[in-house]
Coordinates of C-alpha atoms and ligand atoms in Angstrom, one line a residue:
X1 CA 18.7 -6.4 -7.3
X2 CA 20.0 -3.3 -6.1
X3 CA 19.0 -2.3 -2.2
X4 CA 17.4 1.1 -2.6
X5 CA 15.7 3.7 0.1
X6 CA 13.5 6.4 -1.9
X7 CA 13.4 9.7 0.4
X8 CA 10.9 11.6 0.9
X9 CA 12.1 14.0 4.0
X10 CA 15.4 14.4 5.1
X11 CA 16.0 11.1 7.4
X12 CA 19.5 11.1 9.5
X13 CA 20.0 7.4 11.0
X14 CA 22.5 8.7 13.0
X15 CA 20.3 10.7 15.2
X16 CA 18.1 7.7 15.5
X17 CA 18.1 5.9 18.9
X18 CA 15.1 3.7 18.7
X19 CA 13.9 1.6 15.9
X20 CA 10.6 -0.1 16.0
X21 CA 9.2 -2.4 13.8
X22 CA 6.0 -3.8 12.6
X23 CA 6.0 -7.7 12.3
X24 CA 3.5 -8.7 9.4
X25 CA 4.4 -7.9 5.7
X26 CA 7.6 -5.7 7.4
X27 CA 9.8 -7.9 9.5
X28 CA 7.8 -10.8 8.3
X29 CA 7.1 -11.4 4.6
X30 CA 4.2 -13.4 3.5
X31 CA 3.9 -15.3 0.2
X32 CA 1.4 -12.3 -0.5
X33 CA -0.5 -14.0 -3.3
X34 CA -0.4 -17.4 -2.0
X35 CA -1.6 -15.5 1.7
X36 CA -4.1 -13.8 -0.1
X37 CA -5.5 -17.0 -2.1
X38 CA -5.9 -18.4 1.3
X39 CA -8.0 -15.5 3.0
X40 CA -10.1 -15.6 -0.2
X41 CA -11.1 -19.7 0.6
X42 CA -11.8 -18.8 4.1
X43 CA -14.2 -16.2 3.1
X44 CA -16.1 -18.2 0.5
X45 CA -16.3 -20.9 3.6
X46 CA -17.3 -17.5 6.0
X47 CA -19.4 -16.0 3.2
X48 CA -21.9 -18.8 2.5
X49 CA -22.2 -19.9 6.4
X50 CA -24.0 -16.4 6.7
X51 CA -25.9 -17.0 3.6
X52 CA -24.6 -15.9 0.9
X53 CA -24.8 -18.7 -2.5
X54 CA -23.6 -21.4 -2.8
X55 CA -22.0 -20.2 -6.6
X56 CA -19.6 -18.5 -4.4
X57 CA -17.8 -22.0 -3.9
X58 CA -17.1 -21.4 -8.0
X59 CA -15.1 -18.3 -7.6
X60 CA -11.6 -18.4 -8.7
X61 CA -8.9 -15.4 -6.8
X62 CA -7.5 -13.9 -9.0
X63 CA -4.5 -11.6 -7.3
X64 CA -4.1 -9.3 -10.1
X65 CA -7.6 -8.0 -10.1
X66 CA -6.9 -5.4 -7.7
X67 CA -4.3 -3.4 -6.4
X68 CA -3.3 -1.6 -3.1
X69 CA -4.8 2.2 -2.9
X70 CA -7.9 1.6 -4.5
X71 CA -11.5 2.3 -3.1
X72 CA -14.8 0.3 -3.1
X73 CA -17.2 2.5 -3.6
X74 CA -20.2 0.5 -1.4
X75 CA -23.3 2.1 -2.9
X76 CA -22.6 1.7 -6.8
X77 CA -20.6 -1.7 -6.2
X78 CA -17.2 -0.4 -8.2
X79 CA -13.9 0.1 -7.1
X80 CA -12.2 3.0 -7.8
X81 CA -8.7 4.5 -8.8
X82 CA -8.0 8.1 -7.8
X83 CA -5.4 9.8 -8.6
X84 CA -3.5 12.7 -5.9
X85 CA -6.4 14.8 -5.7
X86 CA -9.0 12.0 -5.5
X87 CA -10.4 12.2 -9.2
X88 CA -11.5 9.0 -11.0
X89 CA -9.2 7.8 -13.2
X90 CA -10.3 4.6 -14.2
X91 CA -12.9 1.8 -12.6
X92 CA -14.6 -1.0 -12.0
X93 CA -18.2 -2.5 -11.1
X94 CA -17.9 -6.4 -10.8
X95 CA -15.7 -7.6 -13.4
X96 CA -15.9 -5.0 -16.0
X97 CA -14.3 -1.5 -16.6
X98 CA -16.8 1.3 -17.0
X99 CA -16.0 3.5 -20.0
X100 CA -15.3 7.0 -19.5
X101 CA -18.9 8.4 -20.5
X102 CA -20.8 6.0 -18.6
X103 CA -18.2 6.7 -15.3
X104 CA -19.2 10.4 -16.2
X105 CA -22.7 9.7 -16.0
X106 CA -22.9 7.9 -12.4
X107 CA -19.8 10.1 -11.0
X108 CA -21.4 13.9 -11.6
X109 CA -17.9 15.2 -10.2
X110 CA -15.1 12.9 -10.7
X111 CA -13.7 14.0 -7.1
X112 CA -14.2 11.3 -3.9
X113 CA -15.1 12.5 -0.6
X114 CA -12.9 9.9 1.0
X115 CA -14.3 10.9 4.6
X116 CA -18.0 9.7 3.2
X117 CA -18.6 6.4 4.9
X118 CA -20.1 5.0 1.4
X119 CA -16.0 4.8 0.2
X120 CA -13.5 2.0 1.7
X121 CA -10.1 2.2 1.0
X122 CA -8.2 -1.1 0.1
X123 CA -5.1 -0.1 1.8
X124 CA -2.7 -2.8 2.8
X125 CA -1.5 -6.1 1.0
X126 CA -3.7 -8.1 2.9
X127 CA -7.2 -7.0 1.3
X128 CA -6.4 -7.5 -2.2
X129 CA -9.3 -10.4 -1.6
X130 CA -11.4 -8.6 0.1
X131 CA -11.7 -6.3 -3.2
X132 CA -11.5 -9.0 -5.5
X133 CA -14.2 -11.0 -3.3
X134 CA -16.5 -7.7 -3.4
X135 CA -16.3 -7.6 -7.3
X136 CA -17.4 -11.1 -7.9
X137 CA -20.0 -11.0 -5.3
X138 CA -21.4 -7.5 -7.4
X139 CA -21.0 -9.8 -10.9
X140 CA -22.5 -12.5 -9.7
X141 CA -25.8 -10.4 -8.7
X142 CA -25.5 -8.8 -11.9
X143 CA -25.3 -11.8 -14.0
X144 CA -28.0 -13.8 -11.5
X145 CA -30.5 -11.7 -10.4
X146 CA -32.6 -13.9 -9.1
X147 CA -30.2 -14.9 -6.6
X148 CA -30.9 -14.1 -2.7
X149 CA -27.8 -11.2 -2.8
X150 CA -28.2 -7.5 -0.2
X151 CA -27.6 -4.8 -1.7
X152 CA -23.6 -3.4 -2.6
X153 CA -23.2 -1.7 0.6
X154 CA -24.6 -4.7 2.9
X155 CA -22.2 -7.2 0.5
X156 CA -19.0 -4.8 1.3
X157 CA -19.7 -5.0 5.3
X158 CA -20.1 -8.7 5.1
X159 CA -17.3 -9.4 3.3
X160 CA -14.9 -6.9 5.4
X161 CA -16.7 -8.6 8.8
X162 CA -16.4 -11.9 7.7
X163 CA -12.2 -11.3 6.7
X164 CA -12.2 -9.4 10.2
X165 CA -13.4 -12.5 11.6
X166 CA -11.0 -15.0 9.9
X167 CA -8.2 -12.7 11.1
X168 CA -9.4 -12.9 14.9
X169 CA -10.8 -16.6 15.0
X170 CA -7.3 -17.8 14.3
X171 CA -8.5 -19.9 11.3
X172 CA -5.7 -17.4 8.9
X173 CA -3.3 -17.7 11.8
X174 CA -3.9 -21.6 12.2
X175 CA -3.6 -22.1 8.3
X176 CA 0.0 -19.9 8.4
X177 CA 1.1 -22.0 11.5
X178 CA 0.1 -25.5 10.0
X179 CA 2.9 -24.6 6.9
X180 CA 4.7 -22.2 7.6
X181 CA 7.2 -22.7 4.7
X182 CA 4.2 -21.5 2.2
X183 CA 3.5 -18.8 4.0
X184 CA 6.5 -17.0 5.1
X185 CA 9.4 -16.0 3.2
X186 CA 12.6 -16.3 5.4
X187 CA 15.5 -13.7 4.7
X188 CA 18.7 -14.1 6.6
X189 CA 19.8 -10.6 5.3
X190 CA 17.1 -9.2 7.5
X191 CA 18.7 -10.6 10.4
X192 CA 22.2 -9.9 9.9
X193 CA 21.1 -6.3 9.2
X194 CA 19.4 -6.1 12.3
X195 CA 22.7 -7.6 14.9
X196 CA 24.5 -4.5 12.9
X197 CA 22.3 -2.0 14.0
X198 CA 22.4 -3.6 17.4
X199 CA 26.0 -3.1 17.1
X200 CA 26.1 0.4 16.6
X201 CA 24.0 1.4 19.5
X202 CA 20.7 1.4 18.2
X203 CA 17.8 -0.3 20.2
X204 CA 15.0 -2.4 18.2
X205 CA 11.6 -3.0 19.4
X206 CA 8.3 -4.4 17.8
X207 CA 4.9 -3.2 18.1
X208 CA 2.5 -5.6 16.3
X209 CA -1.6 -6.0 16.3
X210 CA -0.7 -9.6 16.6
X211 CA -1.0 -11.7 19.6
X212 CA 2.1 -13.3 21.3
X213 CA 1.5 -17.1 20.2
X214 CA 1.2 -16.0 16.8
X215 CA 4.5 -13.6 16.9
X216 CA 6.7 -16.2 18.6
X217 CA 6.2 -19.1 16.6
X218 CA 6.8 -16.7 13.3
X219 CA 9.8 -15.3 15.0
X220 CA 11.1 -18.8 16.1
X221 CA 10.7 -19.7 12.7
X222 CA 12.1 -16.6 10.8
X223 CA 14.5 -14.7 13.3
X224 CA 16.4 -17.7 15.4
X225 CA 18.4 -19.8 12.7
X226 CA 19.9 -16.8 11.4
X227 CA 21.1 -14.8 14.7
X228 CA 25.1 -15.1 14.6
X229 CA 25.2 -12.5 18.1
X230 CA 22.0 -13.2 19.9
X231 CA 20.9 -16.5 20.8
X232 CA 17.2 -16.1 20.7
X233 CA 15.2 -13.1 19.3
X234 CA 14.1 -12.1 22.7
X235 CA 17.5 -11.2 23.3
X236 CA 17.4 -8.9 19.7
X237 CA 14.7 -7.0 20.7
X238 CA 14.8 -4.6 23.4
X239 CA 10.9 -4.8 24.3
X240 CA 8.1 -6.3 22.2
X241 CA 4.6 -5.2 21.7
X242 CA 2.0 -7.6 21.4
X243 CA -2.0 -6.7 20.7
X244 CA -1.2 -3.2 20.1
X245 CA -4.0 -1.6 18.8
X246 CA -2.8 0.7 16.1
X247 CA -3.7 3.0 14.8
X248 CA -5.3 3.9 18.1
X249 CA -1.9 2.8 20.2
X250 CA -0.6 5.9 18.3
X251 CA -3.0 8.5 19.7
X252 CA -4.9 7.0 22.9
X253 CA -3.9 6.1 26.3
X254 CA -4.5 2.4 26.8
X255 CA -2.7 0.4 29.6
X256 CA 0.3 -1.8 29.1
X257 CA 0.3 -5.9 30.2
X258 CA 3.3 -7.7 30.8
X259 CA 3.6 -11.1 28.9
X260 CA 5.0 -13.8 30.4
X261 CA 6.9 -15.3 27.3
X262 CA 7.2 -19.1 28.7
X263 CA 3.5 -19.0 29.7
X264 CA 2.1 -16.3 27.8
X265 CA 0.0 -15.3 30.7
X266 CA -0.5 -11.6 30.7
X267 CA -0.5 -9.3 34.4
X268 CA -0.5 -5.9 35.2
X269 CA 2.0 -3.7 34.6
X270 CA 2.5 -0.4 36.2
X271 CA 6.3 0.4 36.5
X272 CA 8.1 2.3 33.8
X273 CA 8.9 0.3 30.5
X274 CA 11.7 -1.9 30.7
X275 CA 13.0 -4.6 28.3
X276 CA 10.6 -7.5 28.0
X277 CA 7.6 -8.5 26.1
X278 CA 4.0 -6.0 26.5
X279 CA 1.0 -6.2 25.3
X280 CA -1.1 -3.0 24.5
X281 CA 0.1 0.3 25.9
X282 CA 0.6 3.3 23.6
X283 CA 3.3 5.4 22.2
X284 CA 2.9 8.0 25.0
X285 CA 4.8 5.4 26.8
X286 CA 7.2 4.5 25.0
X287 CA 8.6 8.5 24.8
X288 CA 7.5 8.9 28.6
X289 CA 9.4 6.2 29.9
X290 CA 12.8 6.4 27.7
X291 CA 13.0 9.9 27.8
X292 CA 13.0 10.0 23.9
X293 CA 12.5 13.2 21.9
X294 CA 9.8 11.8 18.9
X295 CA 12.2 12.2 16.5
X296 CA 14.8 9.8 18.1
X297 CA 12.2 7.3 17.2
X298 CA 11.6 5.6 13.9
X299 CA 9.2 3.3 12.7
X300 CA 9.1 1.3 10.4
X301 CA 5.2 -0.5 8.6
X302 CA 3.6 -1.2 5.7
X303 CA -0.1 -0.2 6.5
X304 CA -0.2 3.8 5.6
X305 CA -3.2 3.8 7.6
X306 CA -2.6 1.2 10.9
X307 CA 1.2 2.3 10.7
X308 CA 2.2 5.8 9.5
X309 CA -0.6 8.1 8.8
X310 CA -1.8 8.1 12.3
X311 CA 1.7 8.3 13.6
X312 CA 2.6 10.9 11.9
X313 CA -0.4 12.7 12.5
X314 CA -0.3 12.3 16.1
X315 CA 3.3 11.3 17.4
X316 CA 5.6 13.0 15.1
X317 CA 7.9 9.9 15.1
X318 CA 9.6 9.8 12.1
X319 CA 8.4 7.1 9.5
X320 CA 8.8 3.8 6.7
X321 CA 7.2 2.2 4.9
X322 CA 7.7 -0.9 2.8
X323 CA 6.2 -1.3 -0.2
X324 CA 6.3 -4.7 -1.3
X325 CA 4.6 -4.0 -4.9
X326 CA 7.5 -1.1 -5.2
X327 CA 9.9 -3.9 -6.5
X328 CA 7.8 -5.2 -9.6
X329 CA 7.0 -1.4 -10.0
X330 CA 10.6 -0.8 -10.4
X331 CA 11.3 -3.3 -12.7
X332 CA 8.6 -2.6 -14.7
X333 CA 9.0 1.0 -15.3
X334 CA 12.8 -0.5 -16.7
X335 CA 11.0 -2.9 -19.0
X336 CA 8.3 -0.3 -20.9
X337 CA 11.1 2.1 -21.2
X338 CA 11.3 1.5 -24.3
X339 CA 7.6 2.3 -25.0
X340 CA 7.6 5.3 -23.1
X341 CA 10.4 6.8 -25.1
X342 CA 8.0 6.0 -28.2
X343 CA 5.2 7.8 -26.0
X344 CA 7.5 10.8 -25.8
X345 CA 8.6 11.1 -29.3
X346 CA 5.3 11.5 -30.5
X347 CA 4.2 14.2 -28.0
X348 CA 7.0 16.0 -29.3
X349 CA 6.0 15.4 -33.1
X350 CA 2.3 16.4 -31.9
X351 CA 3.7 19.7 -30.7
X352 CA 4.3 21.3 -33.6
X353 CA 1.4 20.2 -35.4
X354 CA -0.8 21.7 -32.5
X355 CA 1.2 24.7 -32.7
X356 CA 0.7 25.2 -36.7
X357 CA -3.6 24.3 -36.0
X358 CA -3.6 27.0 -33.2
X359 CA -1.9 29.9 -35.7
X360 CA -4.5 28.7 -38.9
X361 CA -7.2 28.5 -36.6
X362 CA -6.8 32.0 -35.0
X363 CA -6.0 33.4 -38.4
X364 CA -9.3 32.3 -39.2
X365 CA -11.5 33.9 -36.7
X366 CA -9.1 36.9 -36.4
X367 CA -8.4 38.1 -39.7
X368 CA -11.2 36.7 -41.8
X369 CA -8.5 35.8 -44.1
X370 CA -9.3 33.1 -46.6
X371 CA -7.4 29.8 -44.7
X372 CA -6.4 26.9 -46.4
X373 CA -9.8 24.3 -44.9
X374 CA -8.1 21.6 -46.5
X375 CA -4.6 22.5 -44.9
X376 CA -6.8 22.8 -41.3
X377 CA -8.5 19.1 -42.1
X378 CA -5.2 17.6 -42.6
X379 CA -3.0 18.6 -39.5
X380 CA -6.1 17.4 -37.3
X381 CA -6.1 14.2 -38.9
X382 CA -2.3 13.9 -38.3
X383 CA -3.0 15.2 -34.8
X384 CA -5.9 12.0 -34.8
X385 CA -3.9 9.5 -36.3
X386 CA -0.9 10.4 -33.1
X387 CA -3.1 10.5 -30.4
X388 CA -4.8 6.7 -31.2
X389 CA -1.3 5.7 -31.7
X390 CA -0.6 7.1 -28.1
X391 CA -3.5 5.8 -26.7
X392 CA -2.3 2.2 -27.4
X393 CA 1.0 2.7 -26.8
X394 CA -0.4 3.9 -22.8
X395 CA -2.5 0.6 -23.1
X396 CA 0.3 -1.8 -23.4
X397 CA 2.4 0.5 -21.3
X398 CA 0.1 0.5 -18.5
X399 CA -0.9 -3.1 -19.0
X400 CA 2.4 -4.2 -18.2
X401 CA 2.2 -3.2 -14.7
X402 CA -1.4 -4.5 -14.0
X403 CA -3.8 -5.2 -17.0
X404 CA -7.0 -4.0 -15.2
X405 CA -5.5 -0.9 -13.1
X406 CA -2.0 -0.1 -14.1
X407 CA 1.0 1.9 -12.5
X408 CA 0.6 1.2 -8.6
X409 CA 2.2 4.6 -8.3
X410 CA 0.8 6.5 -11.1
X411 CA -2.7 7.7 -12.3
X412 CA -2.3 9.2 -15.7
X413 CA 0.1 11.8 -15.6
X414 CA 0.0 12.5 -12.1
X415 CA 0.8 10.2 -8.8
X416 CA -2.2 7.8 -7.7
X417 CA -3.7 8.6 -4.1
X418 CA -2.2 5.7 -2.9
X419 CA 1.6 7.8 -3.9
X420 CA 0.4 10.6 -2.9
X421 CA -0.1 9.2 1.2
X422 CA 3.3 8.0 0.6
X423 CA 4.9 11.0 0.0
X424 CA 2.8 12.9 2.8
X425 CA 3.4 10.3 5.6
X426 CA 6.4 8.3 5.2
X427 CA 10.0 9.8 5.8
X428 CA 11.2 7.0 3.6
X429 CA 10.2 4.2 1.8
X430 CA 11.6 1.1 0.2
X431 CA 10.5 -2.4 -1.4
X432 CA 11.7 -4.5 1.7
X433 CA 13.3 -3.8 5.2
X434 CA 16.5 -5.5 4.2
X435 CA 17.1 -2.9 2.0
X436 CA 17.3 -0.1 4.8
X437 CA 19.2 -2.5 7.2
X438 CA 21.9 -3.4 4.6
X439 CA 22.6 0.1 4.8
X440 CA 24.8 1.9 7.3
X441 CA 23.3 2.6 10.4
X442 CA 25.1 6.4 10.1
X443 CA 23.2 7.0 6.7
X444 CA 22.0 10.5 5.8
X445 CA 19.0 10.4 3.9
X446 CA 18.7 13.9 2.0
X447 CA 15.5 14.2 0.2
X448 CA 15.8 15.5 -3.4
X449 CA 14.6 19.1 -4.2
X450 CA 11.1 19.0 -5.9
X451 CA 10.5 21.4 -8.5
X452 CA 6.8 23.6 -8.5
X453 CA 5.1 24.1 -11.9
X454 CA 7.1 27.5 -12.3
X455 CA 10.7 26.0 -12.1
X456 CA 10.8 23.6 -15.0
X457 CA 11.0 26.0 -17.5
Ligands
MG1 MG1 1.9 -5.0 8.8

């Protein structure tokens, strides 16, 4: 597959000094589905410890039930997909879709107030479960009543505390550790891309929510056997940053720890930044201490939240993001091509048929002439008999992307929300990082013009 780097804002590397990196799902891929399958068992474990049924043991995970950028709606028990200006455009409640009139009837305006409490966006790779555990939980009471179940909004805390929990117990990071060959996709081009960068001046650090432990034995594991110019990846990184708590390491002042990295034993650290491994601290230090303008600094995540919303918002660093669903995406919209053409063709033979209704129809009220009825009946059929043909043409166009939720970056005719943060907040964006560090480090990144309404005439 071909390396590509979408731009968003003009991006040029060679004004870059400072690249930092987040380490889950960016410098480390996961097996996401075979990760997510295993969050989803330590839920059900998590799930009926505080109570909940035992039928939950039954659930199966399904992966392709839900996709990144859409919301729970707590109250109602549905998940949601909005599209750029946070309308409805299809959803859920437990396992099946609500129609259009009935989504109409509980939704009075199809706009979300994303800033209400009652809506919880699913926003990185890592809570396809909790979505998908949410929506079982809400069939399940539906389908058993009479089962001990809280209501949708108490069922959406639990199941976010108890995957909270399962991330900070260790029992994720324990499962990861015990096989880590399941887990974690190694990807030697990631490496070699990084000892380039290296070569060319630029510096490379890691700020990561994850503890130490956890980071070196992944890094062991994923970095070392592939370094040709470094001989561990302590050397490749110019300082790391454990138990950084982003988003708020972005805006807040917190102090910095130094690690020991053969102990792992943390002390206090008051002197100005130096290479070495943190944990903590805030980006306020990292500009302070280096003298770095903001914009000398890139980093790169995949949470648009935890990673690049914030940042952006507050730091002015400029931003990537992977997208690791961007790859299927891609090759998808290759594959319906065809189908889309098909989709095009017959808006074009609607046109004029619209076109020739509009003229009879205004004849009709305007003139009081005598129109042709039959002629009038006819072209709406036509018009009918197009628009059911396009309506399953969308179906198995969309359903090749994801059969319940379609396009990842699309809702409709217009980008989803999830897009729409993307193109807000990240500089750049690409599937995976080795596709920016196979790149020169000296790249310009130029962001294409985009057209308003009024120029694509
Ligand atoms: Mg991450």
């Amino acid at each position: 597959m071909r390396h590509r780097v979408y731009v968003n804002r003009t991006l040029n590397l060679k004004k870059i000094r400072y690249i930092g990196l987040d380490m889950d799902h960016t410098l480390i891929r996961y097996n996401s589905e075979v990760f997510e399958n295993l969050s989803f068992e330590l839920l059900k474990t998590k799930l009926i410890q505080k109570g909940y049924p035992e039928e939950i043991k039954d659930f199966k995970f399904n992966f392709h039930f839900a996709i990144r950028g859409l919301v729970i709606d707590k109250k109602r028990g549905n998940l949601l997909k909005l599209n750029r200006h946070s309308a409805i455009r299809a959803s859920y409640h437990g396992l099946s879709p609500i129609d259009f009139k009935e989504q109409n009837k509980i939704y009075k305006s199809t706009y979300i107030d994303l800033g209400d409490p009652n809506f919880e966006a699913i926003d990185t790779a890592f809570s396809i479960s909790h979505a998908v555990m949410f929506s079982q939980i809400v069939e399940l009471k539906k389908q058993k009543p009479h089962l001990q179940i809280p209501d949708f909004a108490i069922v959406a805390d639990d199941v976010l505390a108890a995957l909270d929990e399962a991330h900070r117990d260790g029992s994720i990071k324990n499962a990861v550790k015990k096989d880590l060959p399941r887990y974690i996709l190694k990807e030697r081009e990631i490496v070699l891309g990084l000892e380039k960068f290296k070569k060319h001046g630029k510096k490379i650090f890691i700020v990561t929510n994850s503890d130490y432990h956890y980071l070196k034995t992944l890094f062991d594991y994923a970095i070392n056997p592939f370094l040709n110019n470094h001989a561990t990846w302590q050397e490749l990184f110019d300082f790391v940053i454990t138990y950084a708590q982003k988003p708020r390491f972005f805006y807040d002042q917190l102090p910095l720890l130094r690690v020991d990295p053969k102990t792992g034993l943390m002390s206090n650290y008051d002197e100005p930044l130096k290479p070495g491994i943190y944990q903590g601290g805030c980006a306020h230090i990292i500009t302070r201490d280096l003298n770095l303008h903001p914009d000398e600094i890139l980093y790169i995540g995949d949470h648009i939240y935890g990673d690049i919303l914030r940042l952006k918002k507050d730091c002015a660093w400029r931003t990537a993001m992977v997208i690791e669903e961007l790859s299927h995406e891609i090759e998808t919209n290759r594959k319906v091509k065809p189908i889309t053409c098909e989709i095009e063709q017959l808006m074009q033979q609607k046109e004029p048929l619209e076109n020739e209704l509009t003229e009879l129809l205004t004849r009709k009220y305007e003139e009081d002439s005598a129109v042709d009825d039959e002629k009038i009946e006819r072209i709406q059929r036509q018009i009918g008999d197009i628009d059911s043909n396009i309506a399953q043409l969308i179906k198995n166009q969309q359903a090749a992307y994801n059969p319940q939720w379609g396009q990842l970056m699309r809702a409709g005719n217009e980008e989803s929300y999830f897009a729409y943060q993307v193109e807000r907040y990240a500089c750049i964006y690409m599937a995976k990082l080795s596709d920016l560090f196979s790149l020169s480090p000296r790249t310009y990144f130029r962001a294409p013009r985009r057209p308003h309404a009024h120029e694509n005439v």
